[in-house]
GROMACS .gro file of C-alpha atoms in nm:
model
  368
    1MET     CA    1  13.695  14.851   0.282
    2VAL     CA    2  13.662  14.513   0.456
    3GLU     CA    3  13.779  14.231   0.232
    4VAL     CA    4  13.509  13.976   0.155
    5LYS     CA    5  13.597  13.617   0.074
    6SER     CA    6  13.403  13.409  -0.173
    7GLU     CA    7  13.259  13.093  -0.023
    8SER     CA    8  13.150  12.928  -0.344
    9LYS     CA    9  13.426  12.667  -0.311
   10ARG     CA   10  13.453  12.636   0.063
   11HIS     CA   11  13.201  12.580   0.336
   12LYS     CA   12  13.403  12.705   0.630
   13GLY     CA   13  13.190  13.015   0.663
   14VAL     CA   14  12.886  12.802   0.739
   15GLY     CA   15  13.005  12.808   1.100
   16LYS     CA   16  12.976  12.578   1.395
   17ILE     CA   17  12.736  12.617   1.685
   18SER     CA   18  12.864  12.452   2.002
   19GLY     CA   19  13.071  12.203   1.803
   20ARG     CA   20  12.811  12.102   1.544
   21GLN     CA   21  12.755  12.217   1.188
   22ARG     CA   22  12.463  12.453   1.136
   23VAL     CA   23  12.360  12.461   0.772
   24THR     CA   24  12.094  12.710   0.666
   25MET     CA   25  11.919  12.802   0.344
   26HIS     CA   26  12.152  13.104   0.326
   27ASP     CA   27  12.447  12.863   0.300
   28ILE     CA   28  12.277  12.656   0.031
   29ALA     CA   29  12.192  12.971  -0.166
   30ARG     CA   30  12.556  13.082  -0.168
   31VAL     CA   31  12.685  12.746  -0.286
   32ALA     CA   32  12.409  12.703  -0.545
   33GLY     CA   33  12.447  13.059  -0.674
   34CYS     CA   34  12.083  13.160  -0.628
   35SER     CA   35  11.862  13.345  -0.380
   36GLN     CA   36  11.741  13.210  -0.048
   37ALA     CA   37  11.384  13.245  -0.175
   38THR     CA   38  11.468  13.010  -0.465
   39VAL     CA   39  11.620  12.758  -0.221
   40SER     CA   40  11.306  12.772  -0.006
   41LEU     CA   41  11.079  12.713  -0.306
   42VAL     CA   42  11.287  12.419  -0.429
   43LEU     CA   43  11.332  12.244  -0.094
   44ASN     CA   44  10.962  12.287  -0.010
   45ASN     CA   45  10.862  12.145  -0.350
   46ASN     CA   46  10.668  12.462  -0.428
   47GLU     CA   47  10.584  12.461  -0.798
   48SER     CA   48  10.388  12.787  -0.804
   49VAL     CA   49  10.696  12.954  -0.954
   50LYS     CA   50  10.866  12.819  -1.264
   51ILE     CA   51  11.224  12.728  -1.176
   52SER     CA   52  11.451  12.557  -1.427
   53GLU     CA   53  11.556  12.198  -1.372
   54GLN     CA   54  11.922  12.305  -1.379
   55THR     CA   55  11.861  12.544  -1.086
   56ARG     CA   56  11.665  12.281  -0.894
   57GLU     CA   57  11.949  12.034  -0.941
   58ARG     CA   58  12.205  12.289  -0.821
   59VAL     CA   59  12.001  12.354  -0.508
   60PHE     CA   60  11.958  11.985  -0.428
   61GLU     CA   61  12.326  11.916  -0.495
   62ALA     CA   62  12.434  12.207  -0.274
   63ALA     CA   63  12.202  12.091   0.005
   64LYS     CA   64  12.340  11.739  -0.022
   65SER     CA   65  12.705  11.851  -0.025
   66LEU     CA   66  12.655  12.069   0.283
   67GLY     CA   67  12.472  11.792   0.470
   68TYR     CA   68  12.150  11.992   0.503
   69ARG     CA   69  11.875  11.811   0.691
   70ARG     CA   70  11.520  11.941   0.706
   71ALA     CA   71  11.339  11.917   1.037
   72ALA     CA   72  11.047  11.680   1.009
   73ARG     CA   73  10.718  11.868   1.005
   74PRO     CA   74  10.422  11.631   1.013
   75THR     CA   75  10.126  11.754   0.812
   76PRO     CA   76   9.818  11.753   1.033
   77SER     CA   77   9.508  11.570   0.919
   78VAL     CA   78   9.177  11.751   0.876
   79SER     CA   79   9.056  11.619   1.210
   80GLU     CA   80   9.377  11.737   1.379
   81LYS     CA   81   9.349  12.081   1.221
   82SER     CA   82   9.004  12.125   1.367
   83SER     CA   83   9.155  12.119   1.717
   84PHE     CA   84   9.398  12.396   1.632
   85ILE     CA   85   9.338  12.763   1.707
   86ASN     CA   86   9.130  12.921   1.434
   87GLY     CA   87   9.212  13.255   1.278
   88PRO     CA   88   9.526  13.436   1.166
   89ILE     CA   89   9.807  13.551   1.396
   90ALA     CA   90   9.895  13.921   1.384
   91PHE     CA   91  10.264  14.016   1.407
   92VAL     CA   92  10.292  14.386   1.497
   93VAL     CA   93  10.644  14.532   1.516
   94ASP     CA   94  10.764  14.886   1.578
   95ASN     CA   95  11.030  14.878   1.305
   96LEU     CA   96  11.088  14.605   1.051
   97ALA     CA   97  11.366  14.754   0.839
   98ALA     CA   98  11.599  14.889   1.110
   99SER     CA   99  11.774  14.554   1.156
  100PRO     CA  100  11.738  14.192   1.039
  101GLU     CA  101  11.637  14.070   1.384
  102SER     CA  102  11.270  14.166   1.338
  103VAL     CA  103  11.258  13.990   1.003
  104ASN     CA  104  11.418  13.680   1.157
  105ALA     CA  105  11.166  13.679   1.443
  106PHE     CA  106  10.880  13.703   1.194
  107ASP     CA  107  11.039  13.419   0.997
  108GLY     CA  108  11.047  13.210   1.315
  109VAL     CA  109  10.672  13.258   1.358
  110MET     CA  110  10.617  13.166   0.993
  111GLN     CA  111  10.823  12.849   1.030
  112ALA     CA  112  10.634  12.746   1.341
  113VAL     CA  113  10.287  12.780   1.188
  114LYS     CA  114  10.363  12.576   0.877
  115SER     CA  115  10.213  12.269   1.040
  116THR     CA  116   9.913  12.449   1.191
  117GLY     CA  117   9.753  12.605   0.883
  118ASN     CA  118   9.734  12.951   1.043
  119LEU     CA  119   9.804  13.264   0.844
  120VAL     CA  120  10.039  13.531   0.981
  121LEU     CA  121   9.958  13.897   0.918
  122LEU     CA  122  10.235  14.157   0.942
  123ALA     CA  123  10.222  14.529   1.026
  124GLU     CA  124  10.484  14.793   1.111
  125THR     CA  125  10.390  15.085   1.337
  126GLN     CA  126  10.720  15.283   1.336
  127ASN     CA  127  10.653  15.386   1.698
  128ASP     CA  128  10.380  15.619   1.571
  129PRO     CA  129  10.139  15.690   1.862
  130ASP     CA  130   9.850  15.740   1.619
  131LEU     CA  131   9.925  15.450   1.385
  132GLU     CA  132   9.983  15.186   1.651
  133PRO     CA  133   9.636  15.184   1.814
  134LYS     CA  134   9.468  15.198   1.472
  135THR     CA  135   9.672  14.898   1.357
  136LEU     CA  136   9.594  14.696   1.669
  137GLN     CA  137   9.224  14.783   1.651
  138HIS     CA  138   9.213  14.674   1.286
  139PHE     CA  139   9.354  14.332   1.370
  140LEU     CA  140   9.118  14.291   1.667
  141ASP     CA  141   8.823  14.381   1.444
  142GLN     CA  142   8.938  14.111   1.202
  143GLY     CA  143   8.913  13.851   1.477
  144VAL     CA  144   9.277  13.742   1.485
  145ALA     CA  145   9.363  13.441   1.701
  146ALA     CA  146   9.653  13.619   1.873
  147ILE     CA  147   9.868  13.930   1.855
  148VAL     CA  148  10.247  13.920   1.872
  149TYR     CA  149  10.365  14.262   1.992
  150ALA     CA  150  10.733  14.290   1.893
  151CYS     CA  151  11.013  14.546   1.932
  152VAL     CA  152  11.329  14.580   1.729
  153PHE     CA  153  11.534  14.662   2.042
  154THR     CA  154  11.498  14.469   2.367
  155ARG     CA  155  11.322  14.689   2.621
  156GLU     CA  156  11.051  14.723   2.883
  157VAL     CA  157  10.729  14.852   2.729
  158GLU     CA  158  10.399  14.990   2.845
  159VAL     CA  159  10.155  14.760   2.673
  160PRO     CA  160   9.894  14.964   2.481
  161GLN     CA  161   9.566  14.990   2.669
  162ILE     CA  162   9.377  14.841   2.376
  163LEU     CA  163   9.568  14.515   2.426
  164GLN     CA  164   9.517  14.520   2.802
  165ASP     CA  165   9.140  14.547   2.754
  166CYS     CA  166   9.097  14.281   2.484
  167ASP     CA  167   9.027  13.909   2.521
  168THR     CA  168   9.266  13.812   2.241
  169PRO     CA  169   9.587  13.636   2.353
  170VAL     CA  170   9.883  13.878   2.345
  171PHE     CA  171  10.250  13.779   2.337
  172LEU     CA  172  10.546  14.014   2.381
  173LEU     CA  173  10.850  13.942   2.165
  174ASN     CA  174  11.184  14.106   2.243
  175CYS     CA  175  11.011  14.320   2.503
  176PHE     CA  176  10.836  14.279   2.839
  177SER     CA  177  10.597  14.460   3.072
  178GLU     CA  178  10.661  14.547   3.434
  179ASN     CA  179  10.354  14.363   3.563
  180LEU     CA  180  10.439  14.042   3.368
  181ARG     CA  181  10.073  14.010   3.270
  182PHE     CA  182  10.159  13.884   2.920
  183PRO     CA  183  10.385  13.597   2.812
  184ALA     CA  184  10.712  13.758   2.703
  185VAL     CA  185  11.039  13.638   2.555
  186ILE     CA  186  11.372  13.819   2.517
  187PRO     CA  187  11.733  13.713   2.445
  188SER     CA  188  11.955  13.645   2.744
  189ASP     CA  189  12.204  13.924   2.675
  190ILE     CA  190  12.387  13.889   3.007
  191ALA     CA  191  12.458  13.522   2.933
  192GLY     CA  192  12.551  13.612   2.575
  193GLY     CA  193  12.800  13.879   2.683
  194HIS     CA  194  12.949  13.633   2.931
  195THR     CA  195  12.983  13.360   2.666
  196ALA     CA  196  13.146  13.593   2.414
  197THR     CA  197  13.398  13.728   2.665
  198ASN     CA  198  13.465  13.384   2.809
  199ALA     CA  199  13.550  13.252   2.463
  200LEU     CA  200  13.830  13.508   2.444
  201ILE     CA  201  13.946  13.429   2.798
  202ASN     CA  202  13.956  13.056   2.722
  203THR     CA  203  14.172  13.130   2.418
  204GLY     CA  204  14.432  13.289   2.644
  205HIS     CA  205  14.346  13.660   2.632
  206THR     CA  206  14.367  13.870   2.947
  207ARG     CA  207  14.353  14.219   2.793
  208ILE     CA  208  14.002  14.218   2.649
  209ALA     CA  209  13.812  14.527   2.532
  210THR     CA  210  13.447  14.572   2.444
  211ILE     CA  211  13.275  14.819   2.212
  212THR     CA  212  12.927  14.868   2.354
  213GLY     CA  213  12.600  14.976   2.204
  214GLU     CA  214  12.411  15.277   2.331
  215PRO     CA  215  12.399  15.223   2.710
  216PHE     CA  216  12.031  15.317   2.753
  217MET     CA  217  11.938  15.003   2.558
  218GLN     CA  218  11.887  14.691   2.766
  219CYS     CA  219  12.075  14.469   2.521
  220ALA     CA  220  12.386  14.688   2.551
  221SER     CA  221  12.374  14.707   2.930
  222GLY     CA  222  12.309  14.332   2.953
  223ARG     CA  223  12.600  14.240   2.726
  224THR     CA  224  12.829  14.469   2.925
  225VAL     CA  225  12.720  14.308   3.252
  226GLY     CA  226  12.799  13.969   3.098
  227TYR     CA  227  13.140  14.100   2.991
  228ARG     CA  228  13.217  14.219   3.344
  229ASN     CA  229  13.091  13.895   3.500
  230ALA     CA  230  13.316  13.686   3.276
  231LEU     CA  231  13.620  13.896   3.371
  232ALA     CA  232  13.536  13.866   3.740
  233SER     CA  233  13.489  13.489   3.712
  234ALA     CA  234  13.838  13.462   3.561
  235ASP     CA  235  13.991  13.697   3.822
  236LEU     CA  236  14.074  13.952   3.552
  237PRO     CA  237  14.054  14.323   3.637
  238TYR     CA  238  13.785  14.543   3.488
  239CYS     CA  239  13.945  14.846   3.317
  240GLU     CA  240  13.725  15.138   3.220
  241GLU     CA  241  13.966  15.235   2.942
  242LEU     CA  242  13.887  14.906   2.767
  243VAL     CA  243  13.513  14.984   2.745
  244VAL     CA  244  13.429  15.225   2.464
  245GLU     CA  245  13.075  15.332   2.377
  246GLY     CA  246  12.953  15.284   2.020
  247ASN     CA  247  12.617  15.329   1.849
  248TRP     CA  248  12.576  14.995   1.666
  249LEU     CA  249  12.706  15.141   1.335
  250PRO     CA  250  13.031  15.044   1.156
  251SER     CA  251  13.165  15.398   1.191
  252SER     CA  252  13.153  15.376   1.569
  253GLY     CA  253  13.330  15.039   1.564
  254TYR     CA  254  13.600  15.199   1.351
  255SER     CA  255  13.657  15.500   1.577
  256ALA     CA  256  13.632  15.295   1.898
  257THR     CA  257  13.898  15.054   1.770
  258GLN     CA  258  14.128  15.345   1.691
  259THR     CA  259  14.081  15.468   2.050
  260LEU     CA  260  14.151  15.124   2.197
  261MET     CA  261  14.460  15.053   1.987
  262ALA     CA  262  14.605  15.395   2.075
  263LEU     CA  263  14.625  15.297   2.445
  264PRO     CA  264  14.975  15.248   2.590
  265ASN     CA  265  14.875  14.887   2.655
  266PRO     CA  266  14.623  14.803   2.380
  267PRO     CA  267  14.392  14.501   2.398
  268THR     CA  268  14.473  14.171   2.231
  269ALA     CA  269  14.102  14.094   2.184
  270ILE     CA  270  13.790  14.303   2.117
  271PHE     CA  271  13.430  14.204   2.186
  272CYS     CA  272  13.210  14.407   1.952
  273GLN     CA  273  12.854  14.406   2.080
  274ASN     CA  274  12.711  14.375   1.730
  275ASP     CA  275  12.846  14.262   1.393
  276ARG     CA  276  12.811  14.599   1.223
  277MET     CA  277  13.051  14.757   1.470
  278ALA     CA  278  13.281  14.459   1.407
  279VAL     CA  279  13.289  14.560   1.039
  280GLY     CA  280  13.432  14.899   1.140
  281CYS     CA  281  13.667  14.729   1.386
  282TYR     CA  282  13.805  14.511   1.105
  283GLU     CA  283  13.865  14.813   0.884
  284ALA     CA  284  14.051  15.005   1.155
  285LEU     CA  285  14.272  14.709   1.245
  286LYS     CA  286  14.360  14.638   0.883
  287GLU     CA  287  14.446  15.003   0.819
  288MET     CA  288  14.689  14.976   1.112
  289GLY     CA  289  14.848  14.670   0.953
  290LYS     CA  290  14.710  14.439   1.222
  291SER     CA  291  14.627  14.080   1.136
  292ILE     CA  292  14.300  13.924   1.255
  293PRO     CA  293  14.323  13.705   1.461
  294ASN     CA  294  14.706  13.679   1.481
  295ASP     CA  295  14.750  14.030   1.625
  296VAL     CA  296  14.399  14.099   1.758
  297SER     CA  297  14.108  13.859   1.805
  298VAL     CA  298  13.756  13.990   1.736
  299ILE     CA  299  13.414  13.851   1.827
  300GLY     CA  300  13.080  13.998   1.723
  301TYR     CA  301  12.716  13.963   1.819
  302ASP     CA  302  12.392  13.892   1.624
  303ASP     CA  303  12.546  13.660   1.361
  304ASP     CA  304  12.436  13.887   1.075
  305GLU     CA  305  12.479  13.759   0.720
  306ILE     CA  306  12.787  13.981   0.674
  307ALA     CA  307  12.970  13.790   0.950
  308ARG     CA  308  13.012  13.490   0.721
  309HIS     CA  309  13.164  13.695   0.441
  310MET     CA  310  13.418  13.901   0.635
  311SER     CA  311  13.786  13.815   0.602
  312PRO     CA  312  13.845  13.621   0.816
  313PRO     CA  313  13.486  13.507   0.881
  314LEU     CA  314  13.369  13.658   1.209
  315THR     CA  315  13.297  13.450   1.520
  316SER     CA  316  12.966  13.583   1.651
  317MET     CA  317  12.685  13.522   1.897
  318ASN     CA  318  12.369  13.400   1.728
  319LEU     CA  319  12.081  13.619   1.846
  320ALA     CA  320  11.784  13.392   1.914
  321SER     CA  321  11.539  13.588   1.697
  322ARG     CA  322  11.391  13.293   1.506
  323ALA     CA  323  11.379  13.089   1.825
  324MET     CA  324  11.179  13.367   1.993
  325GLY     CA  325  10.929  13.358   1.705
  326ARG     CA  326  10.892  12.982   1.739
  327TRP     CA  327  10.855  13.014   2.117
  328VAL     CA  328  10.558  13.249   2.077
  329VAL     CA  329  10.371  12.999   1.858
  330GLU     CA  330  10.453  12.716   2.099
  331GLN     CA  331  10.308  12.918   2.386
  332LEU     CA  332   9.997  13.005   2.186
  333PHE     CA  333   9.914  12.642   2.120
  334HIS     CA  334  10.054  12.469   2.426
  335GLY     CA  335  10.147  12.727   2.691
  336PRO     CA  336   9.955  12.810   3.008
  337MET     CA  337   9.720  13.106   2.974
  338GLY     CA  338   9.507  13.300   3.215
  339GLU     CA  339   9.401  13.662   3.248
  340ASN     CA  340   9.500  13.699   3.612
  341ARG     CA  341   9.824  13.501   3.620
  342ARG     CA  342  10.177  13.640   3.607
  343HIS     CA  343  10.396  13.501   3.333
  344PRO     CA  344  10.765  13.454   3.413
  345LEU     CA  345  10.990  13.638   3.168
  346THR     CA  346  11.150  13.386   2.932
  347LYS     CA  347  11.511  13.448   2.831
  348LEU     CA  348  11.654  13.244   2.544
  349GLU     CA  349  12.030  13.188   2.538
  350CYS     CA  350  12.236  13.287   2.236
  351GLU     CA  351  12.483  13.034   2.099
  352MET     CA  352  12.829  13.115   1.972
  353VAL     CA  353  12.898  13.054   1.602
  354GLU     CA  354  13.267  12.966   1.576
  355ARG     CA  355  13.457  13.096   1.275
  356ASP     CA  356  13.812  13.222   1.222
  357SER     CA  357  13.844  13.556   1.400
  358ILE     CA  358  13.969  13.425   1.736
  359ALA     CA  359  14.315  13.284   1.815
  360PRO     CA  360  14.550  13.280   2.115
  361PRO     CA  361  14.747  13.601   2.165
  362ARG     CA  362  15.099  13.594   2.024
  363MET     CA  363  15.255  13.582   2.370
  364ALA     CA  364  15.050  13.271   2.454
  365LYS     CA  365  15.158  13.076   2.147
  366PRO     CA  366  15.422  12.807   2.201
  367PRO     CA  367  15.759  12.874   2.034
  368GLY     CA  368  15.826  12.734   1.690
   0.00000   0.00000   0.00000
């Protein structure tokens, strides 16, 4: 099993994004020894739930010690609220439980509407061709202000006809349509794959492998393109033997790492295209007696919660799920709209969260 380090007495696992500390409610919850929901209630001064004074004090003390700063959210006056869009916003996703990204995107929408007074309604369709149109029709009948049509995996979609025929604003999250009729936002996976690979190159690695996701998925193909671009930019050769297909699960990261390390000239660094495959990668390397990052550097993708608890904590690319949710709300209230206009596809860059799983290869270290 992958060893997990306690972070109750150290804050290193909080991580750095582009050289600055990024403190979240997850971090405060770990230090305070309570749930994230409790932290949210305490920091938002929500007294609808009875929370002991001792717990409240622990949360405030943890937030203070970590240097947590809340973003200022001005509360609109009654007159200001009247100019806002009336009605709830419907968030319709194909699969909510398959990965945390959908939950994070929904959370981003929720964060963004705190100052607007709008409600957000949530529904999961599970890609059911009968359930999806019924769900969308229900929300349209309820007079929602907008519909956010979201996918768990980045992909091109054929927007349901019911949404093409309605007058309600529609936004595509983590998906896009060929005709670009609707505002759409996706992560910039090519840039993310380039950034992840380039971080390993800048550390001194020249023999860099990647464990991909399923290649028919746009996120996997995009991250692989970014990987290849980074190698080309550094004048490093692309070697097919260093690219092993996985399926996003820890077991595939485990088996792919075994394949890579069995090569006559194994890699000194591995770019896992999601954090769950990195979990399997860690296990395989440790079973071989390899030290991370002294023998092999590893970088992940998605910045899942588990990345902070791995030993050593995993450097990972932060998927912009919450930012995509906030972008949708920003477009609803302030973006250009129009039935006949084409909307350029928006791609949000993912930032690297620096932790302890990357180091120069042994050969690149100075003597002594």
